XYZ file of C-alpha atoms in Angstrom:
639
model
C -111.394 172.195 66.419
C -111.645 170.310 69.707
C -109.420 171.238 72.662
C -109.112 167.973 74.542
C -106.010 166.950 76.409
C -103.661 168.174 73.706
C -100.518 167.289 75.623
C -101.777 163.758 76.228
C -102.694 163.212 72.594
C -99.373 164.535 71.418
C -97.086 162.702 73.799
C -98.811 159.457 72.880
C -97.644 159.860 69.318
C -94.075 160.898 69.998
C -92.101 160.140 66.860
C -88.614 160.340 68.295
C -88.704 156.863 69.800
C -90.966 154.775 67.605
C -88.305 153.679 65.131
C -85.773 152.369 67.590
C -84.405 148.936 66.659
C -85.619 145.979 68.684
C -83.489 144.963 71.612
C -83.694 141.510 73.175
C -82.866 140.266 76.635
C -83.119 136.749 78.163
C -86.602 135.947 79.480
C -88.332 138.407 77.155
C -91.429 137.152 75.329
C -92.169 138.182 71.753
C -94.757 137.394 69.130
C -93.176 136.422 65.825
C -93.920 134.919 62.448
C -91.573 132.437 60.798
C -90.599 133.732 57.330
C -87.807 131.387 56.200
C -86.177 128.201 57.428
C -82.468 127.457 57.190
C -80.407 124.375 58.095
C -79.551 123.635 61.735
C -82.856 125.049 62.973
C -81.954 128.589 61.977
C -84.909 130.730 60.926
C -85.763 134.251 59.845
C -88.471 135.545 62.178
C -90.483 138.726 61.753
C -91.106 140.554 65.030
C -93.344 143.544 64.430
C -91.913 145.467 61.476
C -88.400 144.059 61.895
C -86.727 140.774 60.979
C -84.251 138.760 63.018
C -82.180 135.633 62.360
C -82.566 133.283 65.321
C -81.659 129.807 66.540
C -84.804 127.790 67.331
C -85.161 124.889 69.749
C -87.446 122.889 67.486
C -88.286 122.835 63.812
C -91.225 125.035 62.797
C -93.302 125.690 59.711
C -93.123 128.796 57.531
C -95.899 131.396 58.019
C -96.878 130.089 61.452
C -97.008 132.677 64.247
C -95.776 131.788 67.740
C -95.025 133.237 71.128
C -91.273 132.944 71.669
C -89.180 133.404 74.779
C -85.640 134.722 74.355
C -83.229 132.185 75.840
C -79.907 133.782 74.997
C -78.510 136.679 72.971
C -74.845 135.635 73.037
C -73.590 135.516 69.476
C -77.059 134.787 68.093
C -80.591 135.182 69.390
C -81.937 131.836 70.642
C -85.713 131.461 70.855
C -87.898 128.960 72.684
C -91.462 128.306 71.493
C -93.966 129.000 74.279
C -97.280 128.478 72.494
C -98.735 126.219 69.856
C -98.748 127.925 66.465
C -101.385 130.270 65.215
C -102.082 128.864 61.785
C -102.044 130.930 58.597
C -100.177 133.711 60.350
C -102.867 134.308 63.001
C -102.040 135.322 66.572
C -101.985 132.355 68.991
C -104.139 132.426 72.128
C -103.387 135.205 74.636
C -105.279 133.315 77.358
C -102.991 130.297 77.012
C -99.917 132.529 77.201
C -101.186 134.010 80.485
C -101.580 130.487 81.848
C -98.043 129.597 80.804
C -96.830 132.681 82.650
C -98.848 131.601 85.724
C -100.849 134.819 85.554
C -104.612 134.977 86.222
C -106.726 135.053 83.075
C -108.652 138.240 83.873
C -110.170 140.811 81.570
C -107.546 143.358 82.690
C -104.609 140.983 82.124
C -105.921 139.992 78.697
C -106.248 143.666 77.717
C -102.792 144.383 79.128
C -101.115 141.537 77.227
C -102.951 142.410 74.012
C -101.743 146.005 74.432
C -98.136 144.818 74.829
C -98.430 142.684 71.696
C -100.172 145.359 69.640
C -97.585 147.987 70.594
C -94.738 145.464 70.172
C -93.521 146.074 73.698
C -91.050 143.686 75.357
C -92.924 141.162 77.523
C -91.620 139.377 80.596
C -93.535 137.784 83.429
C -92.149 140.464 85.770
C -93.173 143.421 83.569
C -96.709 142.057 83.101
C -97.015 141.422 86.853
C -95.740 144.882 87.786
C -97.768 146.660 85.103
C -100.957 144.854 86.207
C -100.332 145.923 89.805
C -99.705 149.565 88.839
C -102.847 149.697 86.706
C -104.952 148.791 89.738
C -104.009 152.107 91.387
C -104.274 154.148 88.187
C -107.186 156.570 87.852
C -107.571 155.639 84.193
C -106.786 152.231 82.685
C -106.068 153.759 79.269
C -103.779 156.451 80.702
C -102.031 153.728 82.682
C -101.446 151.691 79.515
C -100.085 154.758 77.765
C -97.754 155.429 80.680
C -96.383 151.884 80.422
C -95.895 152.283 76.660
C -93.974 155.527 77.151
C -91.900 153.987 79.917
C -90.834 151.051 77.729
C -90.430 152.796 74.368
C -88.324 155.535 75.935
C -86.324 152.818 77.755
C -86.838 154.455 81.146
C -86.364 152.611 84.451
C -89.304 150.248 84.928
C -90.303 151.526 88.372
C -93.540 152.606 90.005
C -92.338 156.194 90.550
C -91.433 156.608 86.865
C -94.829 155.149 85.905
C -96.668 157.597 88.188
C -94.592 160.517 86.853
C -95.583 159.737 83.263
C -99.267 159.135 84.020
C -99.419 162.406 85.998
C -98.275 164.258 82.859
C -100.753 162.310 80.725
C -103.617 163.380 82.991
C -102.951 166.902 81.740
C -103.936 168.398 85.087
C -102.658 172.000 84.986
C -99.525 172.609 87.009
C -100.991 175.882 88.284
C -103.877 173.895 89.812
C -101.460 171.476 91.506
C -99.463 174.410 92.891
C -102.570 176.070 94.317
C -103.794 172.810 95.828
C -100.508 172.218 97.663
C -100.400 175.827 98.854
C -103.921 175.491 100.279
C -102.990 172.279 102.109
C -99.762 173.705 103.582
C -101.495 176.865 104.836
C -103.902 174.684 106.818
C -101.103 172.960 108.763
C -98.521 174.002 111.339
C -95.612 175.376 109.272
C -92.248 173.602 109.112
C -89.029 175.081 107.745
C -89.551 173.463 104.341
C -93.250 174.367 104.552
C -92.408 178.048 105.062
C -90.032 178.034 102.099
C -92.582 176.237 99.941
C -95.318 178.693 100.963
C -93.193 181.640 99.839
C -92.265 179.976 96.534
C -95.774 178.676 95.779
C -97.298 182.065 96.601
C -94.987 183.746 94.092
C -95.827 181.151 91.412
C -99.590 181.274 91.889
C -100.083 185.040 92.066
C -101.633 186.823 89.110
C -99.668 189.567 87.388
C -101.955 192.145 89.000
C -101.248 190.738 92.472
C -97.506 190.625 91.790
C -97.377 194.182 90.549
C -99.443 195.438 93.484
C -97.019 193.709 95.860
C -93.993 195.201 94.093
C -95.554 198.669 94.390
C -96.448 198.027 98.020
C -92.878 196.904 98.668
C -91.657 200.173 97.198
C -93.959 202.155 99.491
C -92.928 200.256 102.626
C -89.253 200.626 101.720
C -89.619 204.382 101.212
C -91.496 204.673 104.503
C -89.061 202.628 106.598
C -85.714 203.229 104.928
C -85.746 206.574 103.196
C -83.199 209.102 104.457
C -85.450 211.811 103.099
C -87.887 212.588 105.938
C -90.390 214.181 103.552
C -90.323 211.112 101.298
C -90.790 208.822 104.297
C -93.788 210.846 105.506
C -95.306 210.894 102.002
C -95.008 207.112 101.742
C -96.627 206.658 105.159
C -99.411 209.102 104.217
C -99.959 207.217 100.938
C -100.202 203.890 102.839
C -102.765 205.474 105.146
C -104.785 206.974 102.268
C -105.022 203.623 100.504
C -106.050 201.841 103.719
C -102.930 199.704 104.250
C -102.287 201.496 107.535
C -104.948 203.004 109.754
C -104.951 206.800 109.773
C -104.945 206.601 113.589
C -101.987 204.185 113.778
C -98.898 205.202 115.697
C -95.828 205.132 113.448
C -93.487 203.984 116.189
C -95.819 201.123 117.093
C -95.993 200.058 113.419
C -92.185 200.101 113.149
C -91.974 197.913 116.265
C -94.333 195.411 114.606
C -92.198 195.452 111.466
C -89.094 194.835 113.562
C -90.716 191.825 115.218
C -91.710 190.429 111.794
C -88.176 190.822 110.448
C -86.800 189.196 113.588
C -88.898 186.060 113.020
C -88.074 186.073 109.286
C -84.349 186.172 110.003
C -84.615 182.980 112.073
C -85.541 180.923 108.984
C -83.427 182.749 106.426
C -80.909 180.573 104.583
C -79.028 183.436 102.978
C -76.481 185.470 104.905
C -77.942 188.953 105.073
C -76.012 191.250 107.415
C -79.112 193.388 107.966
C -81.423 190.474 108.729
C -78.929 188.709 110.971
C -78.638 191.658 113.330
C -82.400 192.086 113.938
C -83.034 189.032 116.219
C -79.941 189.997 118.193
C -81.200 193.554 118.662
C -84.744 192.497 119.642
C -83.557 189.868 122.115
C -80.923 192.102 123.782
C -83.429 194.929 124.183
C -86.119 192.592 125.550
C -83.635 191.179 128.068
C -82.395 194.660 128.980
C -78.808 193.639 128.262
C -76.603 196.748 128.229
C -73.518 194.847 127.025
C -75.567 193.040 124.340
C -77.030 196.288 123.007
C -73.591 197.931 122.914
C -72.203 194.973 120.932
C -75.195 194.937 118.543
C -75.106 198.679 117.887
C -71.344 198.538 117.340
C -71.922 195.869 114.660
C -74.648 198.012 113.097
C -72.330 201.011 113.120
C -69.695 198.973 111.225
C -72.265 197.777 108.688
C -73.479 201.315 108.084
C -69.918 202.447 107.440
C -69.150 199.600 105.042
C -72.406 198.781 103.245
C -74.219 202.023 102.548
C -73.667 205.241 100.678
C -72.630 208.571 102.113
C -76.074 210.123 102.433
C -77.305 207.317 104.655
C -74.051 207.231 106.609
C -74.190 210.894 107.523
C -77.754 210.695 108.879
C -78.309 207.179 110.236
C -74.751 206.709 111.478
C -74.817 209.846 113.570
C -78.123 208.782 115.160
C -76.814 205.311 116.007
C -73.591 206.790 117.388
C -75.599 209.117 119.648
C -77.722 206.251 121.066
C -74.593 204.122 121.506
C -72.825 206.937 123.278
C -75.818 207.496 125.587
C -75.905 203.793 126.531
C -72.182 203.727 127.208
C -72.437 206.900 129.294
C -75.413 205.467 131.193
C -77.623 208.318 129.949
C -79.999 205.645 128.561
C -80.829 202.450 130.439
C -82.135 199.424 128.501
C -84.684 198.461 127.467
C -84.719 201.299 124.938
C -87.749 203.475 124.357
C -89.986 202.980 121.315
C -88.572 206.165 119.833
C -84.948 204.967 120.116
C -85.834 201.499 118.824
C -87.644 203.117 115.886
C -84.520 205.149 115.082
C -82.357 201.984 115.180
C -84.939 199.995 113.217
C -85.041 202.558 110.418
C -81.230 202.468 110.203
C -81.409 198.668 109.805
C -84.133 198.984 107.165
C -81.850 201.336 105.250
C -79.189 198.610 105.211
C -81.760 196.048 104.100
C -82.916 198.368 101.327
C -79.348 198.643 100.065
C -78.910 194.859 100.208
C -82.209 194.113 98.485
C -81.470 196.570 95.665
C -78.556 194.309 94.704
C -80.881 191.287 94.437
C -82.979 190.120 91.511
C -86.643 191.167 91.613
C -88.099 187.813 92.898
C -85.539 187.554 95.731
C -86.047 191.233 96.578
C -89.809 190.783 96.754
C -89.433 187.693 98.962
C -87.116 189.647 101.278
C -89.479 192.587 101.768
C -92.754 190.672 101.830
C -91.809 189.390 105.305
C -92.704 192.823 106.672
C -95.875 193.297 104.592
C -98.159 191.309 106.970
C -98.123 194.277 109.367
C -100.233 196.051 106.750
C -103.948 195.700 106.193
C -103.774 194.067 102.757
C -107.489 194.008 102.065
C -108.889 193.498 98.572
C -110.153 197.065 98.638
C -106.692 198.505 99.475
C -104.906 196.417 96.840
C -107.530 197.324 94.233
C -107.221 201.033 95.064
C -103.432 200.843 94.707
C -103.673 198.933 91.405
C -106.115 201.489 89.997
C -103.728 204.335 90.866
C -100.831 202.540 89.200
C -102.665 202.187 85.904
C -104.396 205.531 85.894
C -103.231 208.448 83.762
C -101.372 211.106 85.726
C -104.045 213.683 84.852
C -106.809 211.549 86.355
C -105.166 211.135 89.751
C -106.775 212.787 92.733
C -106.102 216.518 93.079
C -105.870 215.975 96.852
C -102.605 214.079 96.481
C -99.414 215.981 97.113
C -96.691 216.449 94.547
C -94.532 213.977 96.506
C -97.287 211.351 96.252
C -97.529 211.885 92.484
C -93.761 211.330 92.271
C -94.117 208.143 94.363
C -96.748 206.812 91.956
C -94.501 207.433 88.959
C -91.606 205.686 90.711
C -93.874 202.712 91.514
C -94.930 202.558 87.860
C -91.270 202.349 86.830
C -90.639 199.569 89.363
C -93.507 197.418 88.112
C -92.429 197.875 84.496
C -89.122 196.260 85.406
C -90.698 193.524 87.547
C -93.592 192.631 85.223
C -93.708 190.328 82.210
C -92.660 192.516 79.291
C -94.356 190.771 76.387
C -92.894 193.150 73.839
C -89.339 192.346 74.960
C -88.281 188.869 73.780
C -85.188 188.837 76.006
C -87.284 189.677 79.079
C -89.813 186.945 78.232
C -86.991 184.429 77.781
C -85.436 185.418 81.106
C -88.781 185.131 82.904
C -89.500 181.658 81.478
C -85.938 180.581 82.288
C -86.414 181.825 85.852
C -89.655 179.800 86.151
C -87.944 176.655 84.807
C -85.169 177.021 87.380
C -87.584 177.881 90.214
C -89.636 174.749 89.550
C -86.492 172.619 89.511
C -86.861 171.247 85.983
C -83.099 171.716 85.624
C -82.350 170.821 89.261
C -80.282 167.677 88.644
C -78.241 169.354 85.921
C -77.539 172.369 88.129
C -76.774 170.131 91.120
C -74.164 168.319 89.025
C -72.560 171.661 88.233
C -72.585 172.525 91.947
C -70.805 169.240 92.736
C -68.212 170.073 90.107
C -67.910 173.604 91.463
C -68.568 173.555 95.253
C -67.846 177.266 95.451
C -70.964 178.012 93.379
C -74.386 179.087 94.653
C -75.458 175.731 96.100
C -78.033 177.278 98.453
C -80.117 178.695 95.592
C -80.309 175.275 93.932
C -81.679 173.709 97.127
C -84.446 176.304 97.436
C -86.161 175.444 94.161
C -89.517 173.651 94.091
C -88.421 170.079 93.359
C -85.868 169.647 96.191
C -88.231 171.404 98.608
C -90.981 168.930 97.677
C -88.612 166.020 98.292
C -87.685 167.521 101.664
C -91.360 168.002 102.575
C -92.159 164.371 101.712
C -89.374 163.177 104.020
C -90.950 165.043 106.961
C -94.002 164.226 109.055
C -96.948 165.717 107.180
C -100.658 165.062 106.834
C -101.850 162.622 104.131
C -103.462 165.542 102.234
C -100.165 167.454 102.064
C -98.202 164.346 101.044
C -100.727 163.519 98.310
C -100.645 167.087 96.920
C -96.825 167.213 97.097
C -96.446 163.802 95.412
C -98.700 164.785 92.511
C -96.697 167.960 91.920
C -93.353 166.153 92.237
C -94.511 163.454 89.789
C -95.651 166.173 87.377
C -92.225 167.854 87.409
C -90.355 164.552 87.114
C -92.639 163.414 84.291
C -91.687 166.379 82.113
C -88.028 165.789 82.927
C -88.353 162.170 81.821
C -90.006 163.183 78.545
C -87.124 165.550 77.769
C -84.396 163.350 76.375
C -81.855 162.699 73.681
C -82.296 160.034 71.020
C -79.080 159.711 69.062
C -78.338 163.071 67.448
C -81.864 164.342 68.203
C -82.871 166.232 71.303
C -86.242 167.276 72.634
C -87.119 169.439 75.613
C -90.655 169.620 76.935
C -91.729 171.652 79.948
C -94.713 173.212 81.638
C -94.623 176.330 83.798
C -97.376 178.369 85.486
C -97.941 181.640 83.716
C -99.543 184.614 85.457
C -101.465 186.981 83.234
C -103.029 190.210 84.425
C -106.018 188.912 86.388
C -105.837 185.204 85.641
C -103.517 182.206 85.814
C -102.692 179.658 83.166
C -100.007 177.192 82.055
C -97.433 177.363 79.310
C -96.330 174.019 77.873
C -93.763 173.899 75.085
C -91.592 171.424 73.261
C -88.463 172.183 71.276
C -86.865 169.520 69.138
C -83.949 169.328 66.762
C -80.417 168.130 66.231
C -77.907 168.516 69.014
C -74.933 170.826 68.575
C -71.441 170.207 69.942
C -72.215 172.205 73.083
C -75.290 170.026 73.772
C -77.935 172.585 72.741
C -80.605 172.348 70.057
C -79.275 173.558 66.719
C -81.052 176.891 66.014
C -80.365 176.450 62.296
C -82.344 173.208 61.995
C -85.175 172.678 64.470
C -88.912 172.537 64.919
C -91.180 174.257 67.431
C -94.786 173.145 67.667
C -97.272 174.490 70.132
C -100.931 174.897 70.851
C -102.452 178.179 72.010
C -105.869 178.946 73.425
C -106.350 182.704 73.289
C -109.321 184.783 74.351
C -109.945 186.264 70.901
C -108.326 183.852 68.446
C -109.445 180.838 70.503
C -107.707 177.575 69.606
C -104.650 178.018 67.431
C -102.071 175.482 66.282
C -98.691 176.813 65.176
C -96.101 174.712 63.377
C -92.720 176.430 63.071
C -90.020 174.664 61.040
C -86.470 175.970 60.597
C -84.167 174.689 57.866
C -80.799 176.430 57.505
C -82.286 179.478 59.315
C -85.158 179.660 56.816
C -88.535 179.586 58.587
C -91.806 178.153 57.374
C -94.770 178.965 59.575
C -98.144 177.188 59.463
C -101.027 178.573 61.515
C -104.237 176.582 61.913
C -107.274 178.441 63.231
C -111.056 178.279 62.843
C -111.518 182.011 62.262
C -112.163 183.011 58.678
C -110.505 186.410 59.208
C -107.275 185.088 60.746
C -105.214 186.067 57.683
C -106.603 189.614 57.756
C -105.943 189.958 61.506
C -102.344 188.795 61.113
C -101.550 190.860 58.000
C -100.451 194.077 59.803
C -97.837 192.145 61.797
C -96.209 190.085 59.036
C -93.835 192.796 57.833
C -92.767 193.511 61.424
C -92.242 189.786 62.015
C -90.064 189.476 58.902
C -88.037 192.515 59.922
C -87.452 191.327 63.484
C -86.463 187.854 62.301
C -84.070 189.366 59.801
C -82.339 191.234 62.634
C -81.405 187.908 64.226
C -80.415 186.351 60.898
C -83.575 184.332 60.158
C -85.498 184.458 56.906
C -89.271 184.014 56.936
C -90.023 182.014 53.806
C -93.778 181.505 54.133
C -96.784 181.829 56.410
C -99.698 179.536 55.666
C -103.110 180.066 57.278
C -105.584 177.185 57.261
C -108.941 176.362 58.735
C -108.143 172.817 59.821
C -110.277 169.792 59.201
C -110.542 167.119 61.903
C -108.118 164.766 60.154
C -105.607 167.592 59.725
C -105.850 168.446 63.427
C -105.239 164.812 64.345
C -102.199 164.733 62.045
C -100.800 167.842 63.687
C -101.476 166.434 67.138
C -99.244 163.538 66.189
C -96.370 165.986 65.874
C -97.183 168.744 68.311
C -96.298 168.268 71.922
C -96.780 171.665 73.407
C -99.923 173.268 74.774
C -100.027 176.852 75.886
C -103.296 177.771 77.557
C -102.677 181.504 77.360
C -105.766 183.615 77.448
C -106.301 187.179 78.497
C -108.941 189.658 79.456
C -110.364 192.766 77.821
C -110.158 191.240 74.331
C -106.403 191.588 73.916
C -104.111 188.654 73.115
C -100.401 188.702 73.860
C -97.807 189.124 71.135
C -94.313 187.825 71.859
């Protein structure tokens, strides 16, 4: 079985739009064959596979084929003969038609016009001119032709941007590669506001699962160090960071806290969300730097109010009393600004406690983004991250005997955190939520969500603006280098292309998307298409639908799965080259039936086949999803 541009092959043969009835508009050129003649120059003309009754300008002969131009569609289609007949039903000269359209008779234009005629696409002088111009800038002439076919058969706006969006999808260049390319380009330039936001979002999307989990664990350590009210826990976290090499064993804690404070101060300047903890940091840093007694009193009074209102009793009793003492000393002129490192460290840790409380109310991705602003103060070398990752996935009994009991507890707590943050392949709801989050983060549903925001202005409009698609549009409107603009355009076209391919055709609906998927130590892409009848609420009917997808797994290699649902009865066909595929799947079939039964689905049959080339090509005509999911250590994922 050959893995070659599956998505491209499948989209080309999209069956939802091929049987649409012909539509005519004035100026359109068609190739037709005269079938019957009626009085008053009325004729039955066959155009492609369909027949139309039309008014002709001149009398013609039966069975002759002509190029016609649509003159009018009011009441009845009126056709004008453009070309002398092709006798015995043969196609008249394409070269002569190009001359009549005042278009150059070039090899490219001949191929383009022949393609339009073969695919029965609507021809006008303008469409041929525009298509010829677009093809000149296309990397592949054949992909360009396919993009034009999709554009016309799906009745999309005939514009250059739509054309580029479709051809970008047809190139089948992985989205993960486009994300990494843009991230590389942005990091090499002076950051802008949109560039900073894009860097954070792209970094999250391009990290492997191992990198993400290490960062979540590191976030936990930093939070325990800077915000814990338990002094022993704070010291254990700092000691752990030193043992793993994130902080030098000779580093001064107060100096490190000052660096963290400076990092948070800069982060708060570009924050779009209203975080009470973040907002107060720049104010504190600036007032202390300027030695402003009044400013510090005002800032600490605000912090005192926040501590009373936003945190629990244990923090209030400890941090609040410390802030009150420093505030009292400033007011009584016992302390003169600027404050000492020790006092600033005390205040900083109180603020970090507030931030910890705020971040705990956030979803995992937002929480990680919030805390990662302070992580650059750490030495995040490959060796340190690898050492931390090894500890996280090591049995408790194998951990170093030199570690304290508190450090063992920290490791267990970090393990619990990463279980929540990681992709839980055994939990279907968690997988669904993660994929949904990726779809929203990319902006594949941006326009739909923006419409809801316009209907409900009180909603979370800020979150919608910080997804990938609107940030790309913002970046392209700014002054950027040609390399950044090119990388951003390709990614924007890729996203828009999948949006364009997701559409409704009468009662049918299809949704196709691609998202980057991070596995343990590698990155890949997940591309899926769902199709079926539309329910009253606008969703695909789960009782009658079809899911087709292509998988490339490390052990099973290339696998085609065809899932059909009729009245909640499932028929599953699995095509794979391995002779032992049935034996490998056997232990899971009973579990699959049981789990499907729990959600009111009945598994009727599972068919395993070793596909022949013609069978693969037939399936490719129906499938339009490609999931390049592979893994390491010989284990494939089960969802």
